[in-house]
Coordinates of C-alpha atoms in Angstrom, one line a residue:
M1 CA -11.8 -62.7 -90.7
R2 CA -8.2 -61.1 -91.3
P3 CA -5.7 -63.3 -92.8
L4 CA -3.0 -64.4 -90.1
F5 CA -0.1 -63.9 -92.6
A6 CA -1.1 -60.2 -92.4
I7 CA -0.7 -60.1 -88.9
A8 CA 2.5 -61.6 -88.5
F9 CA 3.8 -59.4 -91.4
I10 CA 3.0 -56.3 -89.5
T11 CA 4.1 -57.6 -86.0
L12 CA 7.7 -58.5 -87.9
L13 CA 7.7 -55.1 -89.4
L14 CA 6.9 -52.8 -86.4
T15 CA 8.4 -54.6 -83.1
T16 CA 12.1 -54.2 -83.6
P17 CA 13.3 -52.5 -80.5
A18 CA 17.0 -54.1 -80.5
S19 CA 17.5 -52.0 -83.5
A20 CA 16.2 -48.6 -82.3
V21 CA 19.6 -47.5 -82.0
E22 CA 21.7 -46.7 -85.3
M23 CA 25.3 -46.1 -85.3
R24 CA 27.5 -43.5 -87.5
S25 CA 31.0 -44.1 -87.2
N26 CA 32.9 -40.6 -87.3
E27 CA 31.1 -38.7 -84.4
L28 CA 30.1 -38.4 -80.6
L29 CA 27.5 -36.5 -79.0
L30 CA 28.5 -34.4 -76.0
V31 CA 26.6 -32.3 -73.6
L32 CA 28.6 -29.8 -72.2
P33 CA 28.3 -28.3 -68.6
E34 CA 28.3 -24.6 -68.3
G35 CA 31.7 -22.9 -68.5
G36 CA 33.5 -26.0 -70.4
P37 CA 35.4 -28.0 -71.1
F38 CA 36.1 -26.4 -74.6
E39 CA 36.9 -22.9 -75.8
L40 CA 34.5 -23.3 -79.2
A41 CA 35.9 -21.3 -82.3
P42 CA 33.7 -20.0 -85.1
D43 CA 35.7 -21.9 -87.5
R44 CA 34.1 -25.2 -85.7
T45 CA 37.4 -26.1 -84.1
F46 CA 38.0 -26.1 -80.4
Q47 CA 40.5 -26.1 -77.8
S48 CA 40.3 -28.2 -74.7
L49 CA 40.7 -26.4 -71.2
D50 CA 42.0 -29.7 -69.7
A51 CA 45.3 -31.5 -70.3
D52 CA 44.0 -35.0 -69.9
L53 CA 41.2 -34.3 -72.1
A54 CA 43.3 -32.9 -75.0
G55 CA 45.2 -35.9 -75.1
I56 CA 42.0 -38.2 -75.7
L57 CA 40.7 -35.7 -78.5
V58 CA 44.0 -35.9 -80.2
R59 CA 44.4 -39.7 -79.9
H60 CA 40.8 -40.1 -81.5
G61 CA 41.2 -37.4 -84.1
L62 CA 38.3 -35.3 -82.7
D63 CA 39.1 -31.9 -83.7
T64 CA 36.1 -30.3 -85.0
Y65 CA 32.7 -29.7 -83.6
E66 CA 29.0 -28.7 -84.7
F67 CA 26.4 -27.3 -82.6
M68 CA 23.1 -29.6 -82.7
A69 CA 20.8 -26.7 -82.4
Q70 CA 19.5 -26.1 -85.8
K71 CA 17.6 -22.7 -85.1
S72 CA 17.9 -19.6 -87.3
G73 CA 18.8 -17.0 -84.5
A74 CA 21.3 -16.5 -82.3
L75 CA 22.2 -19.8 -80.1
T76 CA 21.5 -19.4 -76.2
P77 CA 23.8 -20.9 -73.6
R78 CA 21.7 -23.7 -73.4
D79 CA 21.5 -24.4 -77.3
R80 CA 25.2 -24.3 -77.1
R81 CA 25.4 -27.2 -74.4
F82 CA 24.4 -29.7 -77.1
V83 CA 27.3 -30.7 -79.4
R84 CA 28.4 -33.3 -82.0
V85 CA 32.3 -33.8 -82.5
F86 CA 33.8 -35.4 -85.7
T87 CA 37.0 -37.1 -86.7
D88 CA 38.5 -38.0 -90.0
L89 CA 40.6 -41.1 -88.7
D90 CA 39.8 -44.2 -90.6
T91 CA 40.7 -46.3 -87.3
F92 CA 38.3 -44.3 -84.9
D93 CA 36.7 -46.5 -82.5
A94 CA 33.6 -44.8 -81.1
G95 CA 33.0 -46.8 -78.3
T96 CA 36.4 -46.6 -76.8
A97 CA 36.4 -42.7 -77.3
R98 CA 32.9 -42.3 -75.7
D99 CA 34.0 -44.3 -72.7
E100 CA 37.3 -42.4 -72.3
L101 CA 35.5 -39.1 -72.7
A102 CA 32.9 -40.0 -70.1
A103 CA 35.4 -41.1 -67.7
T104 CA 37.0 -37.8 -67.4
G105 CA 33.9 -36.5 -65.8
L106 CA 33.9 -33.2 -67.6
F107 CA 30.8 -33.9 -69.4
D108 CA 26.9 -33.9 -68.7
A109 CA 26.5 -36.9 -71.1
V110 CA 28.6 -38.5 -73.6
A111 CA 26.8 -40.6 -76.1
L112 CA 27.2 -42.7 -79.5
P113 CA 25.0 -41.4 -82.1
F114 CA 21.4 -42.8 -82.3
T115 CA 18.0 -42.8 -83.7
L116 CA 14.9 -43.8 -82.1
S117 CA 11.7 -45.6 -83.1
T118 CA 7.9 -45.2 -82.6
F119 CA 6.1 -47.8 -80.4
V120 CA 3.1 -48.8 -82.5
L121 CA 1.9 -52.4 -82.7
P122 CA -0.7 -54.2 -84.8
N123 CA -4.3 -54.3 -84.2
D124 CA -5.8 -57.4 -83.2
S125 CA -9.8 -56.8 -83.4
M126 CA -12.3 -54.0 -84.6
L127 CA -14.3 -52.0 -82.0
S128 CA -17.1 -49.7 -82.7
S129 CA -16.4 -47.0 -80.0
Q130 CA -13.9 -45.4 -78.0
W131 CA -13.9 -48.1 -75.2
H132 CA -11.3 -46.2 -73.2
V133 CA -13.9 -43.1 -72.8
T134 CA -17.0 -45.2 -72.1
S135 CA -16.1 -48.4 -70.5
S136 CA -17.1 -48.0 -66.8
S137 CA -14.8 -51.0 -65.8
A138 CA -11.8 -50.7 -67.9
G139 CA -11.9 -47.0 -68.8
I140 CA -10.4 -43.7 -66.9
S141 CA -13.4 -41.9 -65.9
L142 CA -12.8 -39.2 -68.7
P143 CA -16.7 -38.4 -68.8
S144 CA -16.9 -37.8 -65.2
A145 CA -13.6 -35.8 -65.2
W146 CA -15.0 -33.6 -68.2
N147 CA -17.9 -32.6 -65.9
E148 CA -15.6 -31.1 -63.5
E149 CA -12.7 -29.8 -65.8
K150 CA -12.8 -29.5 -69.6
G151 CA -9.3 -28.0 -70.0
S152 CA -8.1 -24.7 -71.5
A153 CA -6.8 -23.6 -74.7
S154 CA -4.2 -21.9 -73.0
T155 CA -2.8 -25.3 -71.8
V156 CA -0.7 -26.9 -74.6
I157 CA 0.2 -30.5 -75.1
A158 CA 3.3 -31.0 -77.6
I159 CA 3.4 -34.2 -79.6
L160 CA 6.9 -35.0 -80.1
D161 CA 6.4 -37.6 -83.0
T162 CA 6.2 -38.3 -86.5
G163 CA 4.3 -35.1 -87.1
V164 CA 0.4 -34.0 -86.7
D165 CA -1.9 -33.2 -89.5
V166 CA -2.6 -29.5 -88.4
G167 CA -5.4 -29.5 -91.3
H168 CA -7.3 -32.5 -89.7
P169 CA -11.2 -31.8 -89.4
D170 CA -10.9 -33.2 -86.0
L171 CA -7.8 -31.5 -84.8
S172 CA -7.6 -27.9 -86.5
G173 CA -9.8 -26.5 -83.8
N174 CA -7.5 -27.5 -81.0
M175 CA -4.3 -26.8 -82.7
W176 CA -1.9 -24.5 -80.9
N177 CA -1.4 -21.2 -82.5
N178 CA 1.8 -19.0 -82.3
S179 CA 0.2 -15.6 -82.0
G180 CA 3.7 -13.7 -82.0
E181 CA 4.5 -15.2 -85.5
I182 CA 2.9 -14.0 -88.9
A183 CA 2.7 -17.1 -91.1
N184 CA 4.9 -17.4 -94.3
N185 CA 6.5 -14.0 -94.0
G186 CA 10.1 -15.6 -93.7
V187 CA 10.8 -13.7 -90.5
D188 CA 11.1 -14.6 -86.9
D189 CA 8.4 -12.4 -85.6
D190 CA 8.5 -13.5 -82.2
G191 CA 12.4 -13.8 -82.1
N192 CA 12.4 -17.3 -80.6
G193 CA 15.0 -18.4 -83.2
W194 CA 12.4 -20.4 -85.3
V195 CA 10.9 -18.9 -88.5
D196 CA 7.2 -18.9 -89.2
D197 CA 6.5 -21.5 -86.4
V198 CA 3.0 -20.9 -86.3
W199 CA 1.7 -24.4 -85.5
G200 CA 4.9 -25.9 -84.1
W201 CA 8.1 -26.9 -85.7
D202 CA 9.6 -29.9 -87.9
A203 CA 12.8 -30.8 -86.2
G204 CA 13.3 -33.7 -88.6
D205 CA 13.4 -31.6 -92.0
N206 CA 14.3 -28.2 -89.9
D207 CA 11.3 -26.2 -91.0
K208 CA 7.8 -24.7 -90.4
D209 CA 5.7 -27.4 -91.0
P210 CA 4.8 -30.2 -88.5
S211 CA 2.7 -32.0 -90.6
P212 CA 3.3 -35.5 -91.2
V213 CA 5.0 -37.2 -94.5
P214 CA 5.3 -40.8 -95.4
Y215 CA 7.7 -42.6 -93.1
Y216 CA 8.6 -46.1 -93.5
E217 CA 9.3 -48.6 -90.8
G218 CA 10.2 -51.9 -92.1
G219 CA 8.5 -51.0 -95.7
V220 CA 5.2 -49.8 -94.1
D221 CA 4.4 -46.2 -93.8
V222 CA 3.7 -45.0 -89.9
G223 CA 3.5 -41.4 -90.8
F224 CA 0.0 -41.5 -89.2
H225 CA 1.5 -42.2 -85.8
G226 CA 1.8 -38.6 -84.6
T227 CA -1.6 -37.6 -85.6
H228 CA -3.1 -40.8 -84.0
C229 CA -1.5 -39.7 -80.8
A230 CA -2.5 -36.0 -81.2
G231 CA -6.3 -37.3 -81.5
I232 CA -6.0 -39.3 -78.4
A233 CA -4.6 -36.7 -76.3
S234 CA -6.9 -33.6 -77.4
A235 CA -8.9 -33.8 -80.5
T236 CA -11.8 -31.4 -80.7
T237 CA -14.5 -32.6 -78.6
N238 CA -18.1 -31.9 -78.5
N239 CA -18.1 -30.8 -82.2
S240 CA -20.1 -33.4 -83.8
T241 CA -17.3 -34.8 -85.5
G242 CA -15.3 -38.0 -85.1
I243 CA -13.7 -38.4 -81.6
A244 CA -13.3 -37.0 -78.1
G245 CA -10.0 -36.1 -77.1
A246 CA -8.7 -36.4 -73.3
G247 CA -7.7 -32.9 -73.1
W248 CA -11.1 -31.6 -74.5
R249 CA -10.2 -28.1 -74.9
C250 CA -6.4 -28.3 -74.4
S251 CA -4.0 -27.2 -77.6
I252 CA -2.1 -29.7 -79.6
M253 CA 1.4 -28.4 -80.5
G254 CA 2.8 -30.6 -83.4
V255 CA 6.9 -31.2 -83.2
K256 CA 7.7 -33.4 -85.7
M257 CA 11.1 -35.3 -85.3
V258 CA 11.3 -37.7 -88.5
Q259 CA 12.8 -37.7 -91.7
T260 CA 11.2 -39.8 -94.4
D261 CA 14.6 -41.5 -95.6
V262 CA 16.5 -41.2 -92.3
G263 CA 14.4 -41.5 -89.3
M264 CA 14.2 -40.1 -85.7
T265 CA 17.7 -38.9 -85.3
D266 CA 19.5 -37.3 -82.1
V267 CA 19.7 -34.0 -83.8
A268 CA 16.2 -34.0 -84.6
I269 CA 15.3 -35.2 -81.2
T270 CA 17.6 -32.6 -79.5
N271 CA 16.1 -29.5 -81.7
A272 CA 12.5 -30.7 -80.6
F273 CA 13.4 -30.5 -77.0
L274 CA 15.2 -27.3 -77.5
Y275 CA 12.1 -25.7 -79.2
C276 CA 10.0 -27.0 -76.2
A277 CA 12.3 -25.4 -73.7
E278 CA 11.7 -22.2 -75.7
T279 CA 8.0 -22.3 -76.4
K280 CA 7.2 -24.0 -73.0
P281 CA 4.1 -26.2 -73.7
D282 CA 2.8 -27.5 -70.6
V283 CA 3.1 -31.4 -71.2
I284 CA 5.2 -33.1 -73.9
S285 CA 3.8 -36.5 -75.0
M286 CA 6.6 -38.9 -76.2
S287 CA 5.5 -42.2 -78.1
F288 CA 8.9 -43.1 -78.8
G289 CA 12.3 -44.7 -77.5
G290 CA 15.1 -47.4 -77.3
P291 CA 16.9 -49.4 -75.3
D292 CA 20.1 -47.6 -73.8
Q293 CA 23.2 -48.0 -76.0
G294 CA 26.3 -46.0 -76.0
G295 CA 25.1 -43.2 -73.5
M296 CA 21.8 -42.8 -75.3
A297 CA 19.9 -42.7 -71.8
A298 CA 22.5 -40.1 -70.1
F299 CA 22.1 -38.0 -73.2
M300 CA 18.2 -38.2 -73.2
Q301 CA 18.4 -37.4 -69.5
Q302 CA 19.8 -34.1 -70.2
L303 CA 17.1 -33.3 -72.9
I304 CA 14.5 -34.4 -70.3
N305 CA 16.1 -32.0 -67.7
T306 CA 16.2 -29.2 -70.2
A307 CA 12.4 -29.5 -70.3
T308 CA 11.6 -30.1 -66.8
A309 CA 13.6 -26.8 -65.8
E310 CA 10.9 -25.0 -67.8
G311 CA 7.9 -26.6 -65.8
I312 CA 7.2 -28.7 -68.5
V313 CA 5.5 -32.2 -67.6
C314 CA 7.1 -35.0 -69.7
V315 CA 5.3 -38.2 -70.6
A316 CA 6.6 -41.3 -72.3
A317 CA 5.5 -44.7 -73.6
A318 CA 7.0 -47.5 -71.7
G319 CA 7.7 -49.5 -74.8
N320 CA 6.0 -52.7 -76.6
N321 CA 8.6 -55.3 -75.6
G322 CA 6.5 -57.1 -73.3
D323 CA 9.4 -57.4 -70.8
N324 CA 10.8 -55.3 -67.9
A325 CA 13.8 -54.1 -69.9
R326 CA 14.1 -50.3 -69.6
M327 CA 13.3 -48.0 -72.6
Y328 CA 14.1 -44.5 -72.8
P329 CA 13.1 -41.7 -72.5
A330 CA 10.4 -43.4 -70.6
A331 CA 12.9 -44.8 -67.9
C332 CA 14.5 -41.2 -67.4
S333 CA 14.3 -39.4 -64.3
G334 CA 11.5 -36.7 -64.6
V335 CA 9.3 -38.7 -66.7
I336 CA 5.9 -40.1 -66.2
S337 CA 6.2 -43.6 -67.7
V338 CA 3.1 -45.1 -69.3
G339 CA 2.4 -48.8 -69.6
A340 CA -0.8 -50.2 -71.5
T341 CA -4.0 -51.9 -70.6
N342 CA -6.7 -53.7 -72.7
E343 CA -10.4 -53.8 -72.5
S344 CA -10.6 -56.5 -70.2
N345 CA -8.7 -54.4 -67.7
Q346 CA -5.4 -56.6 -67.9
R347 CA -2.0 -55.5 -69.0
A348 CA -1.5 -55.5 -72.8
S349 CA 0.4 -58.4 -73.4
F350 CA 2.9 -56.4 -75.3
S351 CA 3.4 -53.4 -72.5
S352 CA 6.6 -53.2 -71.0
Y353 CA 6.5 -53.4 -67.4
G354 CA 8.7 -52.8 -64.2
N355 CA 9.0 -50.7 -61.1
W356 CA 10.2 -47.9 -63.6
V357 CA 6.9 -47.7 -65.1
D358 CA 4.5 -45.2 -63.4
I359 CA 1.1 -45.3 -64.4
A360 CA -1.1 -47.6 -66.7
A361 CA -3.7 -46.3 -69.2
P362 CA -5.8 -48.1 -72.1
G363 CA -3.5 -48.6 -75.1
E364 CA -5.2 -51.5 -77.2
H365 CA -7.6 -51.0 -80.1
I366 CA -7.5 -47.4 -79.6
W367 CA -9.7 -45.4 -82.3
S368 CA -8.1 -42.2 -83.2
T369 CA -7.2 -39.8 -86.1
I370 CA -4.9 -40.5 -88.8
Q371 CA -3.4 -37.8 -91.4
S372 CA -5.5 -36.3 -94.1
N373 CA -2.8 -34.3 -95.8
Y374 CA -1.4 -37.0 -98.0
S375 CA -2.6 -40.7 -99.1
W376 CA -1.0 -43.8 -98.2
D377 CA 0.7 -46.5 -101.1
F378 CA -1.4 -49.0 -102.2
L379 CA 0.1 -51.6 -99.8
T380 CA 0.1 -49.7 -96.7
G381 CA -3.4 -48.9 -97.4
I382 CA -4.4 -52.4 -97.9
L383 CA -2.7 -53.6 -94.8
F384 CA -4.3 -51.0 -92.7
M385 CA -7.7 -51.6 -93.8
L386 CA -7.2 -55.2 -92.8
M387 CA -5.4 -54.7 -89.5
Y388 CA -6.5 -51.5 -88.3
G389 CA -9.9 -51.0 -89.4
W390 CA -9.5 -48.0 -91.8
D391 CA -12.4 -47.5 -94.1
G392 CA -10.4 -46.4 -97.2
L393 CA -11.7 -42.9 -96.7
N394 CA -12.2 -41.4 -93.4
P395 CA -9.1 -40.2 -91.4
Y396 CA -9.4 -42.6 -88.6
M397 CA -8.7 -46.1 -87.5
Y398 CA -7.4 -48.2 -84.6
C399 CA -4.1 -48.9 -83.4
D400 CA -2.5 -50.7 -80.4
G401 CA 0.6 -49.8 -78.2
T402 CA 1.9 -47.9 -75.3
S403 CA 2.0 -45.4 -78.3
M404 CA -1.5 -44.8 -77.6
A405 CA -1.5 -45.0 -73.9
C406 CA 1.0 -42.2 -73.4
P407 CA -1.0 -39.6 -75.0
L408 CA -4.0 -40.5 -73.2
V409 CA -2.2 -40.0 -69.7
A410 CA -0.6 -36.5 -71.3
G411 CA -4.5 -35.5 -72.0
V412 CA -5.3 -35.9 -68.4
C413 CA -2.1 -34.2 -67.5
G414 CA -3.4 -31.2 -69.6
L415 CA -6.7 -31.4 -67.9
V416 CA -4.9 -31.3 -64.5
K417 CA -2.3 -28.5 -65.7
S418 CA -5.7 -26.4 -66.7
A419 CA -6.5 -26.4 -63.1
A420 CA -3.2 -26.7 -61.4
P421 CA -0.8 -24.9 -63.9
G422 CA 2.0 -24.8 -61.4
M423 CA 2.5 -28.6 -60.9
T424 CA 5.6 -30.0 -62.1
S425 CA 6.7 -33.2 -63.8
D426 CA 7.4 -35.0 -60.6
E427 CA 4.3 -33.7 -58.8
M428 CA 2.2 -34.7 -61.8
A429 CA 3.5 -38.1 -61.4
A430 CA 3.0 -38.4 -57.7
H431 CA -0.5 -37.0 -57.9
L432 CA -1.5 -39.5 -61.0
K433 CA -0.3 -42.3 -58.7
D434 CA -2.0 -41.0 -55.7
T435 CA -5.4 -40.8 -57.1
G436 CA -5.0 -43.9 -59.6
D437 CA -7.2 -47.0 -59.2
V438 CA -5.4 -49.9 -57.9
V439 CA -5.8 -53.0 -60.3
N440 CA -3.9 -56.3 -60.0
Y441 CA -2.1 -56.7 -63.1
D442 CA 0.2 -59.7 -63.8
Q443 CA 3.2 -57.5 -64.1
N444 CA 4.0 -54.0 -62.3
I445 CA 2.7 -51.2 -64.5
G446 CA 1.5 -48.9 -61.8
K447 CA -1.9 -48.0 -60.8
R448 CA -4.4 -47.2 -63.9
V449 CA -4.8 -43.4 -64.2
N450 CA -8.3 -42.1 -63.0
A451 CA -8.9 -38.6 -64.9
Y452 CA -11.8 -37.9 -62.6
N453 CA -9.8 -38.4 -59.3
A454 CA -6.9 -36.5 -60.9
V455 CA -8.8 -33.3 -61.6
T456 CA -11.2 -33.5 -58.3
N457 CA -8.5 -34.4 -55.8
L458 CA -6.0 -31.7 -56.1
S459 CA -4.7 -31.8 -52.6
T460 CA -2.0 -34.2 -53.3
G461 CA 0.9 -33.3 -55.6
A462 CA 1.6 -29.7 -55.8
P463 CA -0.8 -27.5 -54.2
M464 CA -3.8 -26.3 -56.4
V465 CA -3.2 -23.1 -58.2
A466 CA -6.2 -21.1 -59.2
A467 CA -7.5 -22.4 -62.1
T468 CA -8.2 -20.1 -65.2
T469 CA -10.4 -17.2 -64.1
F470 CA -12.2 -17.0 -67.2
R471 CA -14.0 -19.3 -69.7
V472 CA -14.8 -18.7 -73.6
D473 CA -18.3 -20.5 -74.3
G474 CA -18.2 -20.0 -77.9
G475 CA -20.0 -18.4 -80.7
A476 CA -23.6 -18.2 -81.2
P477 CA -24.7 -18.9 -84.2
N478 CA -21.7 -20.9 -85.5
P479 CA -21.2 -21.0 -88.4
F480 CA -22.7 -17.7 -89.2
A481 CA -23.3 -15.5 -92.3
S482 CA -23.8 -12.1 -90.9
Q483 CA -22.9 -11.8 -87.2
T484 CA -22.2 -14.2 -84.3
S485 CA -22.2 -13.5 -80.3
V486 CA -18.9 -14.4 -78.5
R487 CA -19.8 -15.6 -75.0
F488 CA -17.6 -15.5 -72.2
T489 CA -17.5 -15.6 -68.6
L490 CA -15.1 -13.8 -66.0
D491 CA -14.6 -15.1 -62.3
A492 CA -13.2 -11.9 -61.3
P493 CA -13.1 -8.3 -62.5
G494 CA -10.1 -7.1 -64.6
D495 CA -8.8 -5.8 -67.8
I496 CA -9.3 -7.9 -70.8
R497 CA -8.6 -8.2 -74.3
L498 CA -11.0 -10.0 -76.9
G499 CA -9.7 -10.1 -80.4
V500 CA -10.5 -12.1 -83.6
F501 CA -7.6 -13.8 -85.6
D502 CA -7.3 -15.7 -88.7
V503 CA -6.1 -19.3 -89.0
A504 CA -2.4 -18.1 -89.8
G505 CA -2.5 -16.2 -86.5
R506 CA -3.0 -12.6 -88.0
F507 CA -4.8 -10.1 -86.2
V508 CA -8.4 -9.2 -87.6
R509 CA -10.5 -7.2 -85.1
T510 CA -10.7 -6.0 -81.7
L511 CA -13.9 -6.8 -79.7
V512 CA -12.9 -5.7 -76.4
D513 CA -10.2 -4.1 -74.9
G514 CA -10.4 -2.6 -71.2
P515 CA -11.9 -3.3 -67.9
L516 CA -15.0 -5.6 -67.5
T517 CA -16.9 -6.9 -64.2
A518 CA -17.1 -10.5 -63.2
G519 CA -19.9 -12.6 -64.5
S520 CA -21.2 -13.6 -68.2
H521 CA -20.5 -11.2 -71.1
A522 CA -21.0 -11.4 -74.9
R523 CA -19.6 -9.4 -77.9
T524 CA -20.8 -9.4 -81.3
W525 CA -18.7 -9.7 -84.3
D526 CA -20.1 -8.7 -87.5
G527 CA -17.5 -10.4 -89.8
T528 CA -15.8 -7.3 -90.7
D529 CA -11.9 -6.4 -89.9
A530 CA -10.5 -3.3 -88.1
T531 CA -10.9 -1.2 -91.3
G532 CA -14.5 -2.2 -91.6
R533 CA -14.1 -4.6 -94.5
S534 CA -16.0 -7.7 -95.0
A535 CA -13.4 -10.7 -94.0
S536 CA -13.2 -13.7 -96.2
A537 CA -15.3 -16.9 -95.8
G538 CA -13.2 -19.1 -93.4
V539 CA -12.3 -20.2 -90.1
Y540 CA -11.5 -17.7 -87.5
F541 CA -10.4 -17.6 -83.8
A542 CA -11.8 -15.3 -81.0
R543 CA -9.2 -15.3 -78.5
L544 CA -9.7 -13.8 -74.7
E545 CA -6.6 -12.6 -73.0
F546 CA -6.7 -12.1 -68.9
G547 CA -4.4 -12.2 -66.4
G548 CA -1.3 -13.4 -68.5
R549 CA -3.1 -16.3 -70.0
Q550 CA -5.5 -16.7 -72.9
E551 CA -8.2 -19.2 -74.3
S552 CA -9.7 -19.2 -77.7
T553 CA -12.7 -20.6 -79.4
R554 CA -13.2 -21.1 -83.2
L555 CA -15.6 -19.2 -85.3
V556 CA -16.7 -20.1 -88.9
L557 CA -17.8 -17.6 -91.2
L558 CA -19.9 -18.3 -94.3
R559 CA -20.5 -15.8 -97.2

C-alpha cells in the first residue's frame, strides 16, 4: 500500500494553477498588427506612429524593444509581430501600462510577461494495461479505428511540452525527421531559420535538441511529461515493444518549451508556435496552460491564430482544477479543449469542465513512455515508484491528468488528418463532437471521443480529402543482415521516389525514381550506399515520396 503522505506530497507539488503566471516587472509583451504601430530601428529603439501612443510610452519609460523570435535566419513579417518592450523606470507599473496600451486599440494583444505549467497529477492506483485502448465500456474504440485507419508517417503531431526523448525505444521509430536538414553540420540547410532541427526544436534553450532535461515543479522532476504525452499520441505500434500509440503510424515532432531553472516562458512558447507555423505539423498537442492574467489569454489567442492560419489542428488540455474556471490555451478560440475521464466512464475528479470544454477522453491511470535519456534524482525516483508504478528500470509508468487526455485526442486527430488532410481545427472540433459518444457526466466535458466513428464517418466536418494514395508495408526480413525487401502499395499510377536514409536524415541510396503502375510493389536493398559501399549497422528509414506526400518505414541493418 502506498503511504498517504506521499500522495498528499505529490498533489501539493503539482497542482498549483493559481501560480502558473509569473510576473517580470520591467517589460510587456505586444502582438503588433501588420503595418504598425511602430517604426522599429536596428538599435532596438522605436518610434511611435501615433501621438497618443507616444505619450503612453514616454510616461512609462518604454523605449526599447526586442523581437521574441529567436531563430537564426531572417525574421519574417509573422515573426516580427511578437515583441517585448522594456523600461528602466524603477516606478514602472506594469498593470497600468498594459491597460493603457490595450485601450489604444492599436495592438492585437498586450500582455504581462508569463510562464505556464504542465498539467500533471499523481497516480492513485496501479493498472496492468492500457485501459483506454482495451476497455469496451470506457475506452475510445481505438482497435476498431485501427482496423480502418492506421495513420500515415507523413501526418505529424507536434508535442509542445517538456521535450520528447527522440531515442526512446518505443518512440524513435515514429519520430518526425526533417529530411531537408543535415544533422549537426551547423548549417540551416532547409532555410527555415532553425539550424540542425532534425527531430524538432528546443524553444526553451533555443537549440536543436528537443530531448527532455530535468525540470522541477515544486521540487519533483517532471521532465518526463512531454515523453509521456508523445507515447500516448503515437508511440511506435505493433512493434512487439512497450505500448500502442493512438496515432499508430503518425510521426511525432518534439518541441521542448522549458528551461531547467526558468520554466515554460512566454518567449519559449512564442518561439514554439513560430517554429510550428514554419514547419507546419498537422496537429499540435498542448498539455500545459494557466488562468488568464495580465492579458495572457489574448496573447495566447494570437499564437493560436498563427498556427490555425497554417491549417494546424490545435488540441489542449482543459486543466486539472476540478472546476469551471477557464484555462488557456484550452479556452482559446480555434482550440479543441479536452477534459479527462476515468476507467469507470466518469469525469475524472480533477478534470476542469464547462461549456468551453469540447471533448472528453481517458486521462486517469494512463500508462505511457517516460524519458530514457537521463536518470532521475533519488527522491524523484522513489516517489515515482510509489506513485506512478515505475519499476525503477524500464522507461514507462502511469500518470493522471488532462495532460494525458489531450495527446490521446491529438492522436485520434492524427488518424483523421491522415484520411482527411484538409480538415481545419474548427472542422476537426465539430467532427469529433458529431462523432463522439454521449455520456452523462456530472459536469460538462463534452462527448467522449470515439476514434472509430471519427475515422469512418467523415461526411461531417470537412469534406473528405482523398487519403494517401500509397502505403509502405515495411521491410522483410527486418532486422536483416544481407538484404531486405521494402514492400509498398500504390492506389494509382504515378512517378515515385523510394530512398534509404540514415537516422540523421542523410541520403544513403535510391531504390526507385520514376513511374510505377498501381498495385503492390517490392524493392530490395542490399545494405549498400549509392557508391556501392556497405552501410554501417544501425537504424535506417526507407522513405516513399508520391504526389507531394511521403511515408517511411524503419529498417534495422545488422552486421
